[in-house]
Each structure stands twice: as structure tokens, then as C-alpha cells.
Short mmCIF file of C-alpha atoms in Angstrom, two decimals:
data_model
loop_
_atom_site.label_atom_id
_atom_site.label_comp_id
_atom_site.label_asym_id
_atom_site.label_seq_id
_atom_site.Cartn_x
_atom_site.Cartn_y
_atom_site.Cartn_z
CA MET A 1 53.42 56.26 -4.23
CA THR A 2 57.01 54.91 -4.23
CA PRO A 3 59.45 55.78 -7.92
CA ILE A 4 58.86 51.54 -8.48
CA ALA A 5 54.76 51.93 -8.03
CA GLU A 6 54.93 55.52 -10.19
CA LEU A 7 57.14 53.49 -12.93
CA ALA A 8 54.41 50.50 -13.26
CA ALA A 9 51.24 53.02 -12.93
CA HIS A 10 52.52 54.80 -16.08
CA ALA A 11 53.68 51.29 -17.49
CA LYS A 12 50.03 50.42 -16.88
CA ALA A 13 48.78 52.91 -19.06
CA GLY A 14 51.28 52.58 -21.45
CA GLU A 15 53.81 54.60 -20.63
CA LEU A 16 57.81 54.19 -20.17
CA ALA A 17 58.70 57.31 -17.94
CA LEU A 18 62.21 57.75 -17.06
CA GLN A 19 63.13 60.64 -13.79
CA ARG A 20 64.41 63.84 -15.03
CA CYS A 21 65.62 66.23 -12.36
CA THR A 22 64.62 69.85 -12.12
CA ALA A 23 67.47 71.33 -10.22
CA CYS A 24 70.40 69.58 -12.95
CA GLY A 25 68.86 68.32 -15.82
CA ALA A 26 70.35 64.53 -14.76
CA VAL A 27 67.62 62.04 -16.72
CA GLN A 28 67.87 58.27 -14.41
CA TYR A 29 66.76 54.52 -14.03
CA PRO A 30 66.04 52.68 -11.95
CA PRO A 31 63.75 54.81 -10.44
CA ARG A 32 64.46 55.86 -6.45
CA GLU A 33 63.63 59.23 -4.23
CA LEU A 34 66.79 61.58 -4.56
CA CYS A 35 68.36 62.41 -8.10
CA LEU A 36 72.01 60.75 -8.41
CA SER A 37 74.17 63.68 -9.83
CA CYS A 38 72.91 66.97 -7.67
CA LEU A 39 70.85 64.38 -4.70
CA ALA A 40 68.00 67.08 -5.12
CA ASP A 41 64.64 66.02 -4.54
CA ALA A 42 63.37 67.47 -7.34
CA LEU A 43 62.32 64.58 -9.76
CA GLU A 44 59.91 64.93 -12.24
CA TRP A 45 58.68 62.16 -14.92
CA ARG A 46 59.45 62.59 -18.20
CA VAL A 47 57.16 60.78 -20.44
CA SER A 48 57.09 58.69 -23.56
CA ASP A 49 55.46 56.00 -24.87
CA HIS A 50 58.52 54.98 -26.05
CA GLU A 51 62.53 55.67 -25.61
CA PRO A 52 64.71 55.41 -28.63
CA GLY A 53 68.68 53.55 -27.92
CA LYS A 54 71.23 50.64 -28.49
CA VAL A 55 71.29 47.25 -27.32
CA LEU A 56 74.45 47.35 -25.56
CA ALA A 57 74.53 42.98 -24.98
CA THR A 58 72.07 40.33 -24.96
CA THR A 59 71.65 37.17 -23.60
CA THR A 60 69.10 33.95 -23.62
CA LEU A 61 67.98 32.55 -19.85
CA HIS A 62 67.92 28.54 -20.10
CA HIS A 63 67.27 28.84 -16.64
CA SER A 64 65.16 30.64 -13.86
CA HIS A 65 64.95 31.23 -10.64
CA ASP A 66 61.29 32.06 -10.01
CA PRO A 67 59.02 28.90 -10.97
CA GLN A 68 56.76 31.84 -12.43
CA PHE A 69 59.36 32.35 -15.35
CA ARG A 70 60.41 28.62 -16.26
CA SER A 71 57.38 27.78 -18.58
CA ARG A 72 57.97 30.53 -20.00
CA LEU A 73 62.37 29.88 -21.08
CA PRO A 74 64.54 30.44 -22.86
CA LEU A 75 64.01 33.74 -22.45
CA ARG A 76 65.96 37.06 -24.33
CA VAL A 77 66.33 39.70 -22.07
CA GLY A 78 69.62 42.49 -22.57
CA LEU A 79 71.18 45.99 -21.74
CA VAL A 80 70.03 48.95 -23.21
CA ARG A 81 71.41 52.21 -23.86
CA LEU A 82 68.87 54.45 -23.62
CA ASP A 83 69.89 58.07 -25.84
CA ALA A 84 68.52 59.73 -23.08
CA GLY A 85 71.52 58.41 -20.65
CA PRO A 86 70.85 55.44 -18.36
CA THR A 87 71.08 51.88 -19.35
CA THR A 88 67.86 49.57 -19.25
CA VAL A 89 67.22 46.01 -18.13
CA CYS A 90 64.84 45.02 -21.35
CA PHE A 91 63.23 42.00 -22.42
CA LEU A 92 64.60 41.75 -26.13
CA ALA A 93 62.12 41.33 -29.19
CA GLU A 94 63.05 39.52 -31.79
CA ASP A 95 65.91 40.00 -34.38
CA CYS A 96 67.44 42.13 -31.54
CA GLY A 97 71.28 41.80 -31.28
CA THR A 98 74.06 43.56 -29.52
CA GLY A 99 74.43 46.30 -31.75
CA THR A 100 70.77 46.92 -32.99
CA ARG A 101 68.93 50.71 -32.98
CA VAL A 102 65.63 49.92 -30.78
CA VAL A 103 62.49 51.11 -28.93
CA VAL A 104 61.60 50.83 -25.22
CA SER A 105 58.85 50.51 -24.13
CA ALA A 106 56.82 49.25 -20.95
CA GLU A 107 53.84 47.79 -19.77
CA THR A 108 52.79 45.88 -17.02
CA ASP A 109 53.59 41.99 -16.67
CA ASP A 110 51.27 39.52 -13.87
CA ALA A 111 51.82 41.07 -10.79
CA ASP A 112 51.77 43.91 -11.69
CA ARG A 113 55.11 44.89 -12.19
CA ALA A 114 56.79 47.87 -14.50
CA VAL A 115 59.02 45.29 -17.37
CA LEU A 116 60.66 47.32 -20.19
CA THR A 117 60.67 45.43 -23.64
CA ALA A 118 63.85 46.48 -26.54
CA ALA A 119 61.81 46.19 -30.53
CA PRO A 120 64.48 46.77 -33.72
CA VAL A 121 63.67 50.12 -34.46
CA GLN A 122 61.48 50.22 -37.38
CA ALA A 123 63.00 51.24 -40.84
CA GLY A 124 61.38 54.61 -41.71
CA ALA A 125 59.67 55.07 -38.90
CA ARG A 126 61.96 56.76 -37.48
CA MET B 1 98.96 55.38 2.05
CA MET B 2 100.49 54.63 5.46
CA ASP B 3 101.76 51.15 5.46
CA TYR B 4 100.39 48.46 8.07
CA GLY B 5 103.10 48.38 9.85
CA ASP B 6 103.62 44.82 11.96
CA ALA B 7 99.79 43.88 11.86
CA VAL B 8 99.91 40.31 10.17
CA ALA B 9 97.25 37.24 9.12
CA CYS B 10 97.88 33.74 9.62
CA ALA B 11 95.54 31.21 10.77
CA PRO B 12 94.01 30.64 7.89
CA VAL B 13 90.72 27.94 8.38
CA THR B 14 87.60 26.76 6.32
CA VAL B 15 84.87 25.01 8.10
CA PRO B 16 84.65 22.54 5.19
CA TYR B 17 81.69 23.17 2.48
CA VAL B 18 78.63 21.05 1.80
CA ARG B 19 75.89 21.49 -0.32
CA ARG B 20 72.48 21.75 1.62
CA SER B 21 72.99 23.01 5.61
CA ASP B 22 69.82 22.70 7.82
CA LYS B 23 72.34 24.94 10.14
CA ALA B 24 71.78 28.44 10.88
CA ALA B 25 74.62 30.76 9.68
CA ALA B 26 75.58 31.72 13.28
CA TRP B 27 76.76 27.59 13.22
CA TRP B 28 78.91 27.90 10.14
CA LEU B 29 80.37 31.46 11.73
CA GLY B 30 80.46 30.11 15.56
CA SER B 31 82.51 26.80 13.80
CA ALA B 32 84.75 29.16 12.35
CA LEU B 33 85.97 31.12 15.52
CA ARG B 34 86.28 27.68 17.01
CA LYS B 35 88.90 26.21 14.26
CA LEU B 36 90.52 30.00 14.57
CA LEU B 37 90.84 29.44 18.08
CA GLU B 38 91.92 25.40 17.77
CA VAL B 39 94.74 25.93 15.28
CA SER B 40 96.04 29.19 17.24
CA GLY B 41 96.27 28.71 20.39
CA VAL B 42 94.65 32.33 21.07
CA LYS B 43 92.30 32.49 24.08
CA LYS B 44 89.02 33.39 23.77
CA THR B 45 89.02 36.21 25.51
CA GLN B 46 91.78 37.43 24.01
CA ILE B 47 89.73 37.76 20.75
CA GLU B 48 89.23 41.40 20.72
CA GLY B 49 88.26 41.71 17.68
CA LEU B 50 85.57 40.71 14.91
CA CYS B 51 85.11 41.62 11.56
CA LEU B 52 81.93 39.79 9.95
CA SER B 53 80.53 38.90 6.58
CA SER B 54 77.29 37.24 5.96
CA PHE B 55 74.50 36.94 3.82
CA THR B 56 72.63 34.36 6.05
CA LEU B 57 72.62 35.64 9.46
CA ALA B 58 69.38 38.36 9.26
CA PRO B 59 67.67 38.55 11.62
CA ASP B 60 70.77 38.58 13.53
CA GLY B 61 73.71 41.07 12.82
CA PRO B 62 77.11 41.42 14.62
CA ALA B 63 76.23 42.30 17.95
CA PRO B 64 73.62 39.42 18.05
CA PHE B 65 76.07 36.97 17.33
CA VAL B 66 78.81 37.74 19.73
CA GLN B 67 76.02 37.70 22.82
CA TYR B 68 75.81 33.94 20.47
CA VAL B 69 79.21 32.99 20.73
CA GLY B 70 79.62 34.96 23.98
CA LEU B 71 82.39 37.32 23.28
CA SER B 72 82.97 40.13 24.42
CA PRO B 73 85.25 42.58 21.70
CA ARG B 74 86.06 46.01 22.05
CA PHE B 75 86.38 46.51 17.99
CA LEU B 76 83.39 45.20 15.78
CA GLU B 77 82.54 45.61 12.22
CA PHE B 78 80.08 43.98 9.33
CA LEU B 79 81.54 43.45 6.25
CA PRO B 80 77.94 42.92 3.87
CA PHE B 81 80.33 43.10 0.58
CA GLY B 82 79.85 39.87 -0.93
CA GLY B 83 83.20 38.98 -2.62
CA ALA B 84 84.94 42.06 -1.75
CA CYS B 85 85.34 41.08 2.10
CA GLY B 86 88.22 38.96 2.36
CA VAL B 87 90.18 42.38 1.58
CA LEU B 88 87.79 44.51 3.25
CA ALA B 89 88.09 42.44 6.34
CA LEU B 90 92.14 42.38 6.18
CA ARG B 91 92.58 45.82 5.64
CA ARG B 92 90.19 47.40 8.67
CA ALA B 93 91.37 44.67 11.14
CA ALA B 94 94.97 45.50 10.00
CA ARG B 95 94.21 48.84 11.06
CA ALA B 96 92.94 48.20 14.02
CA VAL B 97 95.50 46.36 15.51
CA GLN B 98 97.99 48.54 14.21
CA CYS B 99 96.37 51.38 15.82
CA CYS B 100 95.74 49.24 19.11
CA ASP B 101 92.10 49.42 18.90
CA ALA B 102 92.77 45.02 19.22
CA GLU B 103 95.16 43.00 20.40
CA VAL B 104 94.04 40.25 17.69
CA VAL B 105 91.16 40.66 15.46
CA ALA B 106 89.14 37.49 14.41
CA CYS B 107 87.80 38.31 10.59
CA ILE B 108 85.06 35.56 9.88
CA ALA B 109 82.84 34.86 6.52
CA GLY B 110 80.88 32.31 6.35
CA ASP B 111 76.70 31.56 5.53
CA THR B 112 74.39 28.47 4.88
CA ASN B 113 72.39 27.12 2.43
CA GLY B 114 68.82 25.69 3.37
CA PRO B 115 66.60 24.94 0.21
CA THR B 116 65.17 27.91 -1.00
CA SER B 117 68.55 29.99 0.82
CA PHE B 118 70.36 31.24 -2.75
CA GLN B 119 66.75 32.32 -4.59
CA ASP B 120 65.84 34.38 -1.68
CA LEU B 121 69.06 36.49 -1.40
CA VAL B 122 68.61 36.84 -5.03
CA ALA B 123 64.93 37.94 -4.86
CA GLN B 124 65.44 40.30 -2.55
CA PHE B 125 68.77 41.34 -2.85
CA SER B 126 68.08 44.87 -3.75
CA SER B 127 65.37 47.44 -4.58
CA PHE B 128 67.09 48.03 -7.73
CA SER B 129 67.78 44.02 -8.29
CA ARG B 130 64.58 43.33 -6.98
CA ASP B 131 62.66 45.82 -8.83
CA CYS B 132 64.49 46.27 -12.19
CA VAL B 133 66.43 43.08 -12.89
CA TRP B 134 64.46 39.54 -11.10
CA PRO B 135 61.47 40.51 -13.19
CA TYR B 136 62.47 40.07 -16.50
CA GLY B 137 63.20 36.04 -15.69
CA ALA B 138 64.87 36.27 -13.05
CA GLY B 139 67.96 34.75 -14.52
CA GLY B 140 69.63 36.27 -10.97
CA PRO B 141 74.15 36.84 -10.99
CA ASN B 142 73.93 34.05 -14.27
CA GLN B 143 72.08 36.69 -15.92
CA SER B 144 73.63 40.12 -15.25
CA PHE B 145 76.79 38.25 -15.76
CA ALA B 146 76.09 36.49 -18.91
CA LEU B 147 75.34 39.90 -20.45
CA ILE B 148 79.31 41.23 -19.36
CA THR B 149 80.18 38.15 -20.70
CA GLU B 150 78.67 38.77 -24.13
CA HIS B 151 80.12 41.81 -23.85
CA ALA B 152 83.73 41.31 -22.96
CA MET B 153 83.81 38.36 -25.53
CA ARG B 154 83.21 40.80 -28.09
CA ARG B 155 86.17 43.42 -26.71
CA THR B 156 88.12 41.31 -26.42
CA GLY B 157 87.51 38.47 -28.71
CA ALA B 158 87.49 36.00 -25.73
CA THR B 159 85.92 32.79 -26.77
CA ARG B 160 84.01 29.88 -24.43
CA GLU B 161 87.54 28.27 -25.00
CA ASP B 162 89.39 30.28 -23.33
CA PHE B 163 87.51 30.59 -20.19
CA GLY B 164 86.92 26.89 -20.41
CA LYS B 165 91.11 26.91 -20.22
CA LEU B 166 90.62 29.20 -16.65
CA CYS B 167 87.72 26.81 -15.44
CA VAL B 168 89.56 23.60 -15.80
CA ALA B 169 92.63 24.37 -14.87
CA GLN B 170 90.53 25.80 -11.67
CA ARG B 171 89.27 21.76 -11.30
CA ARG B 172 92.68 20.32 -11.41
CA TRP B 173 94.03 22.52 -8.41
CA ALA B 174 90.92 21.10 -6.88
CA GLN B 175 91.42 17.85 -7.46
CA ARG B 176 94.32 18.33 -4.49
CA ASN B 177 92.18 20.41 -2.22
CA PRO B 178 89.92 18.08 0.09
CA LEU B 179 87.85 20.91 0.94
CA ALA B 180 86.87 21.63 -2.65
CA LEU B 181 83.18 19.87 -3.31
CA LEU B 182 83.12 19.61 -7.28
CA ARG B 183 86.74 17.85 -8.00
CA SER B 184 85.56 14.83 -10.19
CA GLU B 185 87.61 15.69 -13.57
CA LEU B 186 86.45 18.48 -15.86
CA THR B 187 87.39 18.15 -19.41
CA LEU B 188 87.45 21.26 -22.41
CA GLU B 189 84.88 19.09 -23.74
CA ASP B 190 83.00 18.80 -20.25
CA TYR B 191 83.11 22.43 -19.97
CA LEU B 192 82.28 23.63 -23.51
CA ALA B 193 79.47 20.82 -23.92
CA ALA B 194 77.61 21.64 -20.57
CA ARG B 195 73.16 22.98 -20.55
CA PRO B 196 73.57 26.75 -21.25
CA ILE B 197 72.25 28.77 -18.58
CA ALA B 198 72.27 32.32 -19.77
CA GLU B 199 73.86 32.60 -23.02
CA PRO B 200 76.95 32.75 -23.14
CA LEU B 201 77.23 31.50 -19.91
CA ARG B 202 76.95 27.52 -19.12
CA LEU B 203 76.86 25.13 -15.90
CA PHE B 204 81.06 24.74 -15.48
CA ASP B 205 80.67 28.91 -15.78
CA CYS B 206 78.70 29.12 -12.74
CA VAL B 207 79.83 28.48 -8.84
CA MET B 208 77.52 26.15 -7.29
CA PRO B 209 75.96 28.19 -4.14
CA CYS B 210 76.52 25.92 -0.93
CA ALA B 211 76.79 26.06 2.62
CA GLY B 212 80.81 26.67 4.40
CA ALA B 213 83.03 28.90 6.65
CA ASP B 214 86.40 30.87 5.85
CA ALA B 215 88.50 32.80 8.31
CA PHE B 216 91.77 34.01 9.69
CA LEU B 217 93.22 35.71 12.50
CA VAL B 218 94.69 39.56 12.34
CA MET B 219 97.55 40.34 14.64
CA HIS B 220 100.79 41.45 15.52
CA ARG B 221 103.44 39.90 13.86
CA SER B 222 105.24 39.22 17.41
CA ARG B 223 102.53 37.53 18.97
CA ALA B 224 102.27 35.14 15.69
CA GLN B 225 105.83 34.43 16.33
CA ALA B 226 105.06 33.99 19.72
CA LEU B 227 102.02 31.54 18.35
CA GLY B 228 104.38 30.44 16.16
CA LEU B 229 101.96 30.45 13.36
CA PRO B 230 103.14 31.29 9.48
CA CYS B 231 101.78 34.79 8.88
CA ALA B 232 101.13 37.10 6.09
CA ARG B 233 102.76 40.76 6.11
CA ILE B 234 100.25 43.23 4.15
CA LEU B 235 102.17 45.02 1.93
CA ALA B 236 99.38 46.93 0.43
CA THR B 237 95.68 47.14 -0.61
CA ILE B 238 92.84 49.29 -2.26
CA GLU B 239 89.70 49.03 -2.02
CA ARG B 240 86.45 50.82 -3.83
CA HIS B 241 82.64 51.18 -4.53
CA ASN B 242 80.64 51.86 -7.48
CA ALA B 243 83.71 52.96 -10.08
CA PHE B 244 83.23 54.21 -13.27
CA PRO B 245 79.62 54.62 -13.17
CA GLU B 246 79.21 56.55 -16.10
CA ASP B 247 80.50 53.08 -18.01
CA PRO B 248 77.05 52.07 -20.00
CA ILE B 249 78.03 48.19 -19.37
CA GLN B 250 80.69 47.02 -17.14
CA TRP B 251 83.76 46.42 -19.40
CA ARG B 252 86.19 47.37 -16.01
CA GLY B 253 85.98 47.46 -12.40
CA GLY B 254 87.50 49.65 -9.78
CA TRP B 255 90.58 47.62 -10.11
CA ALA B 256 90.77 49.99 -13.05
CA MET B 257 91.25 52.97 -11.13
CA ASP B 258 93.92 52.22 -7.90
CA ALA B 259 96.09 48.91 -9.37
CA ASP B 260 98.76 52.17 -9.89
CA ALA B 261 98.69 53.19 -6.08
CA LEU B 262 98.30 48.80 -4.87
CA TRP B 263 101.84 47.53 -7.31
CA SER B 264 103.39 51.57 -6.22
CA GLN B 265 102.63 51.10 -2.48
CA ALA B 266 103.40 47.66 -2.47
CA ALA B 267 106.86 48.28 -4.25
CA LEU B 268 106.47 44.91 -6.61
CA GLY B 269 104.60 44.32 -10.01
CA PRO B 270 102.24 41.65 -11.15
CA PRO B 271 105.42 39.26 -11.84
CA ASP B 272 106.53 39.81 -8.57
CA MET B 273 103.41 37.77 -7.73
CA ASP B 274 104.05 33.52 -6.77
CA VAL B 275 100.43 33.20 -6.26
CA VAL B 276 97.11 35.31 -8.34
CA GLN B 277 93.76 34.17 -6.09
CA THR B 278 91.49 36.36 -8.25
CA TYR B 279 87.58 36.29 -7.44
CA ASP B 280 86.06 34.01 -9.51
CA ASP B 281 82.43 33.59 -9.35
CA TYR B 282 82.19 33.43 -13.95
CA PRO B 283 85.65 33.07 -15.54
CA VAL B 284 85.05 36.58 -16.98
CA ILE B 285 85.71 38.78 -13.98
CA SER B 286 88.68 36.32 -13.57
CA MET B 287 89.64 38.65 -16.93
CA LEU B 288 88.86 41.85 -16.15
CA GLN B 289 91.66 41.58 -13.17
CA PHE B 290 94.43 40.06 -14.90
CA GLU B 291 93.08 43.45 -17.23
CA ASP B 292 92.25 46.15 -14.58
CA LEU B 293 95.67 44.75 -12.08
CA GLY B 294 97.89 45.29 -14.54
CA PHE B 295 98.56 41.73 -15.62
CA CYS B 296 98.21 42.29 -19.57
CA ALA B 297 97.16 45.42 -21.09
CA LYS B 298 92.98 46.01 -21.30
CA ASP B 299 91.36 44.95 -24.48
CA ASP B 300 94.75 41.90 -24.40
CA GLY B 301 92.78 39.59 -21.38
CA ALA B 302 92.31 37.06 -24.32
CA GLU B 303 95.45 36.73 -25.03
CA PHE B 304 96.30 37.08 -21.59
CA ILE B 305 95.05 33.56 -20.94
CA ARG B 306 96.46 31.74 -24.23
CA ARG B 307 100.14 32.66 -23.09
CA ASN B 308 99.54 31.70 -19.41
CA ASP B 309 99.18 28.02 -18.30
CA PHE B 310 97.14 28.38 -14.42
CA ALA B 311 97.41 24.55 -13.58
CA PRO B 312 99.33 22.93 -11.95
CA GLY B 313 102.67 23.30 -13.29
CA GLY B 314 102.43 25.94 -14.77
CA ASN B 315 103.36 29.17 -15.34
CA LEU B 316 100.57 30.97 -13.76
CA ARG B 317 99.83 29.60 -9.96
CA HIS B 318 96.04 31.08 -10.27
CA ASN B 319 93.37 29.82 -7.87
CA THR B 320 95.10 27.46 -6.26
CA GLY B 321 92.41 26.09 -4.10
CA GLY B 322 89.81 25.67 -7.65
CA GLY B 323 88.44 28.35 -6.89
CA GLN B 324 84.70 29.14 -6.40
CA LEU B 325 84.13 27.27 -9.42
CA SER B 326 84.96 24.04 -7.82
CA CYS B 327 84.78 24.80 -4.19
CA GLY B 328 81.59 26.00 -4.39
CA GLN B 329 80.50 29.13 -3.04
CA ALA B 330 79.07 29.86 0.21
CA GLY B 331 77.79 32.95 0.46
CA ALA B 332 79.90 35.83 2.33
CA ALA B 333 83.12 33.03 2.18
CA GLY B 334 83.14 33.87 -1.21
CA GLY B 335 84.94 37.05 -0.88
CA PHE B 336 87.21 34.98 2.12
CA LEU B 337 88.39 32.30 -0.14
CA GLY B 338 91.22 33.56 -2.16
CA MET B 339 92.02 35.24 1.09
CA VAL B 340 92.46 32.11 3.09
CA GLU B 341 94.12 29.81 0.15
CA ALA B 342 97.00 33.04 -0.18
CA LEU B 343 97.88 32.84 3.11
CA ARG B 344 98.32 28.39 2.94
CA GLN B 345 100.17 29.13 -0.10
CA LEU B 346 102.38 31.67 1.52
CA ALA B 347 103.02 29.40 4.58
CA ALA B 348 103.74 27.26 2.49
CA ASP B 349 106.65 28.31 -0.66
CA ALA B 350 105.13 31.50 -2.08
CA ARG B 351 106.59 34.89 -0.96
CA HIS B 352 104.21 37.05 -2.36
CA ALA B 353 100.61 36.88 -3.11
CA LEU B 354 97.79 38.92 -4.72
CA VAL B 355 94.51 38.59 -3.38
CA SER B 356 91.16 40.61 -5.76
CA GLY B 357 87.62 40.43 -4.62
CA PHE B 358 84.76 41.73 -6.16
CA GLY B 359 80.97 41.69 -5.00
CA MET B 360 77.69 42.61 -4.54
CA VAL B 361 76.55 42.70 -8.55
CA ASN B 362 73.54 45.35 -8.26
CA TYR B 363 71.30 46.04 -11.75
CA ASP B 364 73.43 45.37 -13.82
CA ARG B 365 76.94 45.77 -12.43
CA GLY B 366 79.77 44.62 -9.76
CA LEU B 367 79.58 47.58 -7.14
CA CYS B 368 83.19 46.55 -4.39
CA THR B 369 86.48 45.88 -6.11
CA ALA B 370 89.27 45.33 -3.65
CA ALA B 371 92.53 43.68 -3.41
CA ALA B 372 95.57 43.15 -1.55
CA VAL B 373 99.32 41.88 -1.69
CA LEU B 374 100.83 39.76 0.87
CA ALA B 375 104.44 39.12 1.60
CA ARG B 376 105.28 36.03 3.47
#
């Protein structure tokens, strides 16, 4: 299975899977077949139901190149820096602005692709 | 870095852009080659080298293309680096000429634009972008640059009005350029009131995809002079890919790593530039180039825009053909637009020009940066 298919398989089970290198410990996203840091072919999946992070930037899309999305516009999308290291492109739940502490979770879309969504950390929940 | 000896760039040509084309990319690239021969007097058999850039040439690559146009070069480069390809072509061609791997090198970039060309390109741009960006609303580069813009606005205090000032100034230059596709008057009010695309970006922040080609020649100075061609010397160049991968979001480009080397080799500085051609797929990227290439301090980009006048008659001649924001973005030719415009300005009255490129927005950032300092 390709790394992106494995990401989707985990997402279908409600899990966010990041790759971790067993040789050097680097954590990476988007998934790939080698460690971006030491190039080892020794990657494992670090699986959780969500990963904490912080919103770096946000946008609201009013235009899409893909007709599948046009009925869903406007869509809120952002960049989230995970505490684990990588920056992820995410859909944003309500009340996610730049600087918001969030948790990022994964699910699959209509095309069975993994998609990540960031939601604000609930006060006192974490 | 070693200098470029007597290698010079000359003969800028443009195959006029059109919004849509049913021609193949090879027609655009081959037509640019014909124009190069027409304006330079160089014979086709004298084209010994070719640097080619295109996104829509597939399934053909550079070797099938030279068969298509009947060239037999002994130096052939394919440079699919988008907005950085003009400077990359220049520096490779100059080394080839300087080292006598080819006497004359044609540098050509172009793309066609059919009904779905741009969408197809964005959808399949790279594995990371296809798998980890497209599923998030398929905003394409508008989305990626909206995020970079929002961050840069927070970092520098830049406002929509600041970016609008750049766009309006470029439109005024475009009104003098018959090759620009967008020449109707654009006011700051028009800019601010345009329909939102990917906030904070609105319509006039985004380049219009189109078809077209741009090209130039690189050869020894003596040959250019014998042909009567105005030519530009190459004082310095830089190139960088995937700079600062540890930055969580792109707030600087590879120019910041290499600008000191660029100016040191050129033995000139930003104030010495008579014309400045930045890569303007979105105005925020021009601001990043002003900062990272040393026209102002980092984080001072917004103030720099406020204290300079970029329009015709202003103090800083910037993107003097109208830039991509007014000419259109003919795929890879967008990476050549600043180069051919700089060569035209140097053939007119400019003494020194800066050309900067930025290409290949992948996943969350642009990967390729390059710049060149040219002198008449």
C-alpha cells in the first residue's frame, strides 16, 4: 500500500497517522516512502485520534477548480503547525482563527481520500 | 562564483499571449523559435543549444520537441521550474556559451491554455499537492498564496491597499504595453471591491492563465555585436531550491539565503537598479522579494511599498511591462516575462536591471527562487 493509501486507511478508522522515522525519530507529513531527514527506509506510523497544534494562517475559499466543491463554498482552510512538528493543510471548524490552539483529526471524504480538520481545543478538555 | 565572461543575453521576443488557445504547446514554443531567428538574423542551424520550459508539452519532452522543430542542438536543457525558469535558463545557457558547449543558445518558455489546461495542471501538479492540498477545496495556488498573504499581512502590517498599489501601478505600465492582455484602467477602488477568490485575495491579486511564449538568445558578445543586437551582460545570478524547509510557513524565500552573494558578485546594490522585475504571481510575492533581495529590511515590506512610487514616472521602475498580473500568466512563460522585459528596458535606456523568479508552489510553499543582475 502506498503511504497516501495508508494515511487514508487510518483516516477511515478515524485515526490521524503521521510517519515517524525509527532511525532518527523525525516526524513527517505529507507521507512519503523515505525519511525526509535521514533518508532511511524505516518509517512507522504514529497513530492517534488527534494531534494538537496551532493555526498559522487561514483563508476562506470562494472559488474552486474542482466542481465537486463548488456547492460547498465558501470553505475555510488553514495551515496548522502540529506540536509534533509538521505543518498540515486542514479544513477549519468554526472559531478557528490564526493563533488558535486546535486539535487536528482525520476522516475520509467522498472519494475515500484522507482529509484533516482542525477544531479549537475545548476549554479544559486538554 | 566565477563570472560569465563575454556571454550575453539578447533578442527578447514574445509570441503574443491569448486567453485561450487550441494550439499545442509545441506551436507556441516553435513560433517563439521562429521569432528569435527573425529578429536576430541567426540561422536555424546556428542554434546549438536550447533551454526549454513548459508545463503543457506532455507527452513530448525536449528531445521530441527538437525533432518537431527540426533542430539538432548539442546542448539541451529542460527546466520545468515555473516562475524561476527564466533566470535558470539564463545561467545555464551563459555557462554553456562561456565554456563553448554551444555558440548560440535559444531560451524558450511557453504554454498553451485549452479549456481545462490550468485545472489539469493544478490537479496533477505534484504528489503532495494532489494528495494533501487538492482535497481541501481545490483552491489551487490561490489557496496556498492566500495563506502566505494572510501571514505576511500580520507580519508586516501590509494592507489590501498596499498590495493594491502594486497592482494598480502595474496596470498603468500595462497600458503602455500592447502585449499585455489586461490594459483597461484599474483603480484602487476596483481592486478593493473585486470579488473574493480566497480571502484575503480578490480577483486582481490573481494572475489570469493564458497561452503564450517568451524567448531570448544567449551568445558571445562579439557575435551579438556583429549581428547588431543590443545585449545584456550577466553580472551575477543566484539560484536556490527548497530554502528554509524548517520554516513552519513561508515568510521568506531562497533569495534571503543568497542575496548577499548576488550583490557582492555584481558589485552593485539594490539602489543601483534602474529597473526591477519581480515575480508577481501574487503581489505578496513581490513584497517578499523586496525584503529578501535587500531593497528594504525584513518585515519592512509594507512600509517600502508605501514610500515608493512604482507607476510610470515614479521613483522605482518595477514590472514595467505590467507583470503577469496585467500581461497574463502563460504557464512557464511567466518565468520568462521579467527577463524579456528587462532585456527590452536595457536595450532602451536602463543601465542595470534586476530580474527575480519564484516557482513551483508545492504543498504549502514556493520551492524555487532565482535572481540575476544584468547590465547593458
